[in-house]
Coordinates of C-alpha atoms in Angstrom, one line a residue:
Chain U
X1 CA -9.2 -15.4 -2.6
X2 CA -6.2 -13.8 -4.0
X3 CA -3.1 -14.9 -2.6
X4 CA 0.0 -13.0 -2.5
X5 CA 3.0 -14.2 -0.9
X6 CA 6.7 -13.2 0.0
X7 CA 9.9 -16.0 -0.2
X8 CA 10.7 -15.0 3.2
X9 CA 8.9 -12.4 6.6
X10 CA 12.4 -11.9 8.1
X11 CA 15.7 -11.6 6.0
X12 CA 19.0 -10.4 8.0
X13 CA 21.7 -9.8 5.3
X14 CA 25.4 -8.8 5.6
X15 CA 26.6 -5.2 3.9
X16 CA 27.4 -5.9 0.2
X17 CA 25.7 -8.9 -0.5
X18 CA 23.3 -9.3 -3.2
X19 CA 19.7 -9.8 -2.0
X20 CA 17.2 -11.6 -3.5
X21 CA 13.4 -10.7 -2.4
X22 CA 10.9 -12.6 -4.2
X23 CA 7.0 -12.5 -4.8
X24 CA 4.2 -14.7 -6.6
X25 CA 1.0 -14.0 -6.9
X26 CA -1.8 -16.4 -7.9
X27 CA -4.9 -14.6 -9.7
X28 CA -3.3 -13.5 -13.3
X29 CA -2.3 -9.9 -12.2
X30 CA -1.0 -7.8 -14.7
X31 CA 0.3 -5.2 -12.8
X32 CA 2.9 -5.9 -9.6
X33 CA 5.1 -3.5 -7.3
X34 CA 7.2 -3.0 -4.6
X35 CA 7.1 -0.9 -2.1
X36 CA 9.4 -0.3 1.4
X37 CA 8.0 0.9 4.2
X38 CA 9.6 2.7 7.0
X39 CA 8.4 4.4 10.0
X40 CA 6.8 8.1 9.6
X41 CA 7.5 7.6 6.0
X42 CA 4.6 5.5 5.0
X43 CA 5.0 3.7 1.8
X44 CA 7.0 4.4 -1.3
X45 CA 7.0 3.1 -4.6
X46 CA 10.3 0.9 -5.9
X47 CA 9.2 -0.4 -9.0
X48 CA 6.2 -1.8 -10.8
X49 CA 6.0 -4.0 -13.9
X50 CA 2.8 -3.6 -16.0
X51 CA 3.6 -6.9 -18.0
X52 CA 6.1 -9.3 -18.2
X53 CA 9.5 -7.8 -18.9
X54 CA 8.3 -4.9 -18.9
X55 CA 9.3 -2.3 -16.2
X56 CA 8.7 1.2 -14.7
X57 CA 11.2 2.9 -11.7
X58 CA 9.1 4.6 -8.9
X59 CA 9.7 7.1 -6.6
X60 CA 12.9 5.1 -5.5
X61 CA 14.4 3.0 -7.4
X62 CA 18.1 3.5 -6.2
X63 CA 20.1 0.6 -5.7
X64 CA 17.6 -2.0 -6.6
X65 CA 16.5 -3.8 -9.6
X66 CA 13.3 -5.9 -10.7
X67 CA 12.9 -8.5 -12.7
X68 CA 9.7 -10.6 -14.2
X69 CA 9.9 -13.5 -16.3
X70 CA 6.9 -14.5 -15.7
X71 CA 3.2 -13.3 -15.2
X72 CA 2.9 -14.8 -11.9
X73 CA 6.4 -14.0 -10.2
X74 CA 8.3 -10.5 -9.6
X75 CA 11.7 -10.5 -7.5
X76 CA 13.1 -7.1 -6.1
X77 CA 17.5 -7.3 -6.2
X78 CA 19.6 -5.2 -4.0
X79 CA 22.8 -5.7 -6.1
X80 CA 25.3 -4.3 -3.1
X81 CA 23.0 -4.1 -0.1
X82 CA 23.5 -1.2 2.3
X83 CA 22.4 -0.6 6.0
X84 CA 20.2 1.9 4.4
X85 CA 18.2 -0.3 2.7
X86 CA 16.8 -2.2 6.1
X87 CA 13.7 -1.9 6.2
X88 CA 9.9 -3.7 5.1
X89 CA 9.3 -4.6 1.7
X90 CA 5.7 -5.0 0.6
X91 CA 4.8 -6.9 -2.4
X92 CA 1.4 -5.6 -4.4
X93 CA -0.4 -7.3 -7.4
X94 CA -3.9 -5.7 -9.4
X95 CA -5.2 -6.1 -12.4
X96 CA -4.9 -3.8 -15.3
X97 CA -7.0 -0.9 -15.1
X98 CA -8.4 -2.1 -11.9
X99 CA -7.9 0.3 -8.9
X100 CA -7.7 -2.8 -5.5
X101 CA -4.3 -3.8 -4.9
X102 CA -3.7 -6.9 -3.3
X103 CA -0.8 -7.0 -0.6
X104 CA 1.8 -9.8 0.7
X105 CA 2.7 -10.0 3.9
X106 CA 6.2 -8.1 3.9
X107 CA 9.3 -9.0 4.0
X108 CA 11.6 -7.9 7.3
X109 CA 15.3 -7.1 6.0
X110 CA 18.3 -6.0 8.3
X111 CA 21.4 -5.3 6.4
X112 CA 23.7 -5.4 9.2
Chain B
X1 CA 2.6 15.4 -8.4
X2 CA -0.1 13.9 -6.0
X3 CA 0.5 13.9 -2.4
X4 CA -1.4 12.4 0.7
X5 CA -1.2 14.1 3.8
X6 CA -2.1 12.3 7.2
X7 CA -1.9 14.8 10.0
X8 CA -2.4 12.3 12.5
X9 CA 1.0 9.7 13.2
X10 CA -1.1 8.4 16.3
X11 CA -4.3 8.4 17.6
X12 CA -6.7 6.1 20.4
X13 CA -9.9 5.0 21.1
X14 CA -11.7 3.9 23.8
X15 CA -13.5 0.4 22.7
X16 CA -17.1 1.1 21.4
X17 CA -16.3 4.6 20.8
X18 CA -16.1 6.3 17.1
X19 CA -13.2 8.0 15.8
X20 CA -12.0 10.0 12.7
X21 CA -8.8 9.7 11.2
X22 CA -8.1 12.6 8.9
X23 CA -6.3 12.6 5.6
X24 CA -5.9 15.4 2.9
X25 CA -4.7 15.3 -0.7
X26 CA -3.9 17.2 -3.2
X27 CA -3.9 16.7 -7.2
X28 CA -4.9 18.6 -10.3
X29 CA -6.2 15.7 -11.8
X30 CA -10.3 15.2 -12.1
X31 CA -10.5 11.6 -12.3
X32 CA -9.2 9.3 -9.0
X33 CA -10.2 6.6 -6.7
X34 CA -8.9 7.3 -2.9
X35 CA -8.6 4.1 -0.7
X36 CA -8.0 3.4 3.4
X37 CA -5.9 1.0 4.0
X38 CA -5.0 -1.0 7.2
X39 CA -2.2 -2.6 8.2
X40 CA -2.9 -5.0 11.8
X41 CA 0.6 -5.5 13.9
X42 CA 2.3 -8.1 12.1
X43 CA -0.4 -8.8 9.4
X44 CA -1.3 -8.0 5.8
X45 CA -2.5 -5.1 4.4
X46 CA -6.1 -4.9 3.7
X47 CA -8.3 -2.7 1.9
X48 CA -11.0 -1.3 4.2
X49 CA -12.7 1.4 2.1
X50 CA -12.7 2.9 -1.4
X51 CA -13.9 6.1 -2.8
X52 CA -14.2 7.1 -6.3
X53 CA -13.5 10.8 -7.3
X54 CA -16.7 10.9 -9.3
X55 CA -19.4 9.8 -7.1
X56 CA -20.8 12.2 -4.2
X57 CA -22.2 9.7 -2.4
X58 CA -19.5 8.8 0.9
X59 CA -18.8 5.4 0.7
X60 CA -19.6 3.3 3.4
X61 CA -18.0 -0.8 4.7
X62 CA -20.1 -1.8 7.6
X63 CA -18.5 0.0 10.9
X64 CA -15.9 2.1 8.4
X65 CA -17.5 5.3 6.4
X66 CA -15.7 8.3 4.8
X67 CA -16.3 12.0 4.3
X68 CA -15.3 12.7 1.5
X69 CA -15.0 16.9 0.7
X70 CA -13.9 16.7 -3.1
X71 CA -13.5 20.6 -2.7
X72 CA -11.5 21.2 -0.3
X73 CA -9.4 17.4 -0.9
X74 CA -10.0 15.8 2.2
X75 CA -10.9 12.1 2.9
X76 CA -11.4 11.3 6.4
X77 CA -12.1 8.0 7.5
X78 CA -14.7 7.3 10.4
X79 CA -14.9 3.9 12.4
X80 CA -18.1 3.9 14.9
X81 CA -18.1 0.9 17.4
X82 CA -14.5 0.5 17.5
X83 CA -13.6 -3.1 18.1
X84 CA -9.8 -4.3 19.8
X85 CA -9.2 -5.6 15.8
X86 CA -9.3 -2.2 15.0
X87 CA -5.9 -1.4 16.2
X88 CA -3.8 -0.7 13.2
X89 CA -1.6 1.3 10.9
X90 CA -4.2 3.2 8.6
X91 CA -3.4 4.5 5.0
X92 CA -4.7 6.9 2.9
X93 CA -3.9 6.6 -0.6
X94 CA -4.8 8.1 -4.0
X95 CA -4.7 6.5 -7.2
X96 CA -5.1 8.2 -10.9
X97 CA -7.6 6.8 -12.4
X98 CA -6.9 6.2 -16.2
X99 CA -3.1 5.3 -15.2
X100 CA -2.8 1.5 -16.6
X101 CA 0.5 1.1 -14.1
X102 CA -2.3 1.6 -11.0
X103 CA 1.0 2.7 -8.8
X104 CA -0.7 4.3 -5.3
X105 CA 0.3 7.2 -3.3
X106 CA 0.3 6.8 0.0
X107 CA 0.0 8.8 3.5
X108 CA 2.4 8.5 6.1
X109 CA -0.2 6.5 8.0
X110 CA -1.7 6.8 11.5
X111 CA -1.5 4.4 14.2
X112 CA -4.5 3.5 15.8
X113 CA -4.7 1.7 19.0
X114 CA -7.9 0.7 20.2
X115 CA -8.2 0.6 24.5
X116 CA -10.3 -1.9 26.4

């Protein structure tokens, strides 16, 4: 079975820090993405990487970064984290050209 | 752009009953796969149910089926002998096909709660 996971379910984070959220997968997935999800507004796109190093902004990418070193691993940084930015983060992985994305568990942040 | 439209935020079901939860789309492309989605309280999110654009035939998963109406973009999802595991978050979502990035675009969702 594919395994996604998340470093951490619940996070509670202080306005201004930098935030580290991270996520591995185990089954050679090219492709990985984040996504937050808030109430009545579904889920939305951060970032994906196609490849390692490689990059591509969603639908909102504002005020986070991405970074993959390698295949296997791909962490989501709020530099400055707002109170705006609490909320669930989901962590997806696929394969290339293949349509089933596999998800992680989520990650709970409060900036507070 | 591609968006997914779930007209439904909340629906219930009595258990053993069926129920429909709608979802329309809209796109100009011809090639796309369409996906259902559920998220259980506190759990993962799981695929339930595919579609690809090109096939006619409504895909079916055990309890979980589709009507799928590539005219008019709709892609309702149809769960018959609803079980208490049933209660979730649903998603409908629409992927490209032919897009190597695979990014999804999701519904709002609709929250399902299933009664005793």
């Amino acid at each position: 079975d594919v395994k996604v996971t998340q470093s951490s379910r619940y996070l509670v984070k202080r306005t201004g820090e930098k935030v580290f959220l991270e996520c591995v997968q185990d089954m050679d997935h090219e492709n990985m993405f984040w996504y937050r999800q808030d109430p009545g507004l579904g889920l939305r796109l951060i970032y994906f990487s196609y490849d390692v190093k490689m990059k591509e902004k969603g639908d909102i990418p504002e005020g986070y970064s991405v970074s993959r070193e390698k295949k296997e691993r791909f962490s989501l940084i709020l530099e400055s984290a707002s109170t705006n930015q609490t909320s669930m983060y989901l962590c997806a992985s696929s394969f290339e050209g293949l349509p089933k994305q596999y998800f992680g568990p989520g990650t709970r942040l409060t900036v507070t | 752009a591609q968006t997914v439209t779930q007209s439904q935020p909340e629906m219930s079901v009595q258990e053993a009953e069926t129920v429909t939860l709608s979802c329309t789309y809209d796109t100009s492309e011809s090639n796309y796969y369409l996906f259902w989605y559920k998220q259980p309280p506190s759990r993962q999110m799981i695929l339930v149910i595919r579609q690809e654009a090109y096939k006619q035939q409504n895909a079916t998963e055990n309890r979980f089926s589709v009507n799928f109406q590539k005219a008019a973009k709709s892609f309702s999802l149809k769960i018959s002998d609803s079980q208490l595991g049933d209660t979730a978050m649903y998603f409908c979502a629409f992927l490209h096909y032919g897009g190597s990035q695979g990014n999804l675009i999701f519904g709002k969702g609709t929250k399902l709660s299933v009664k005793p």
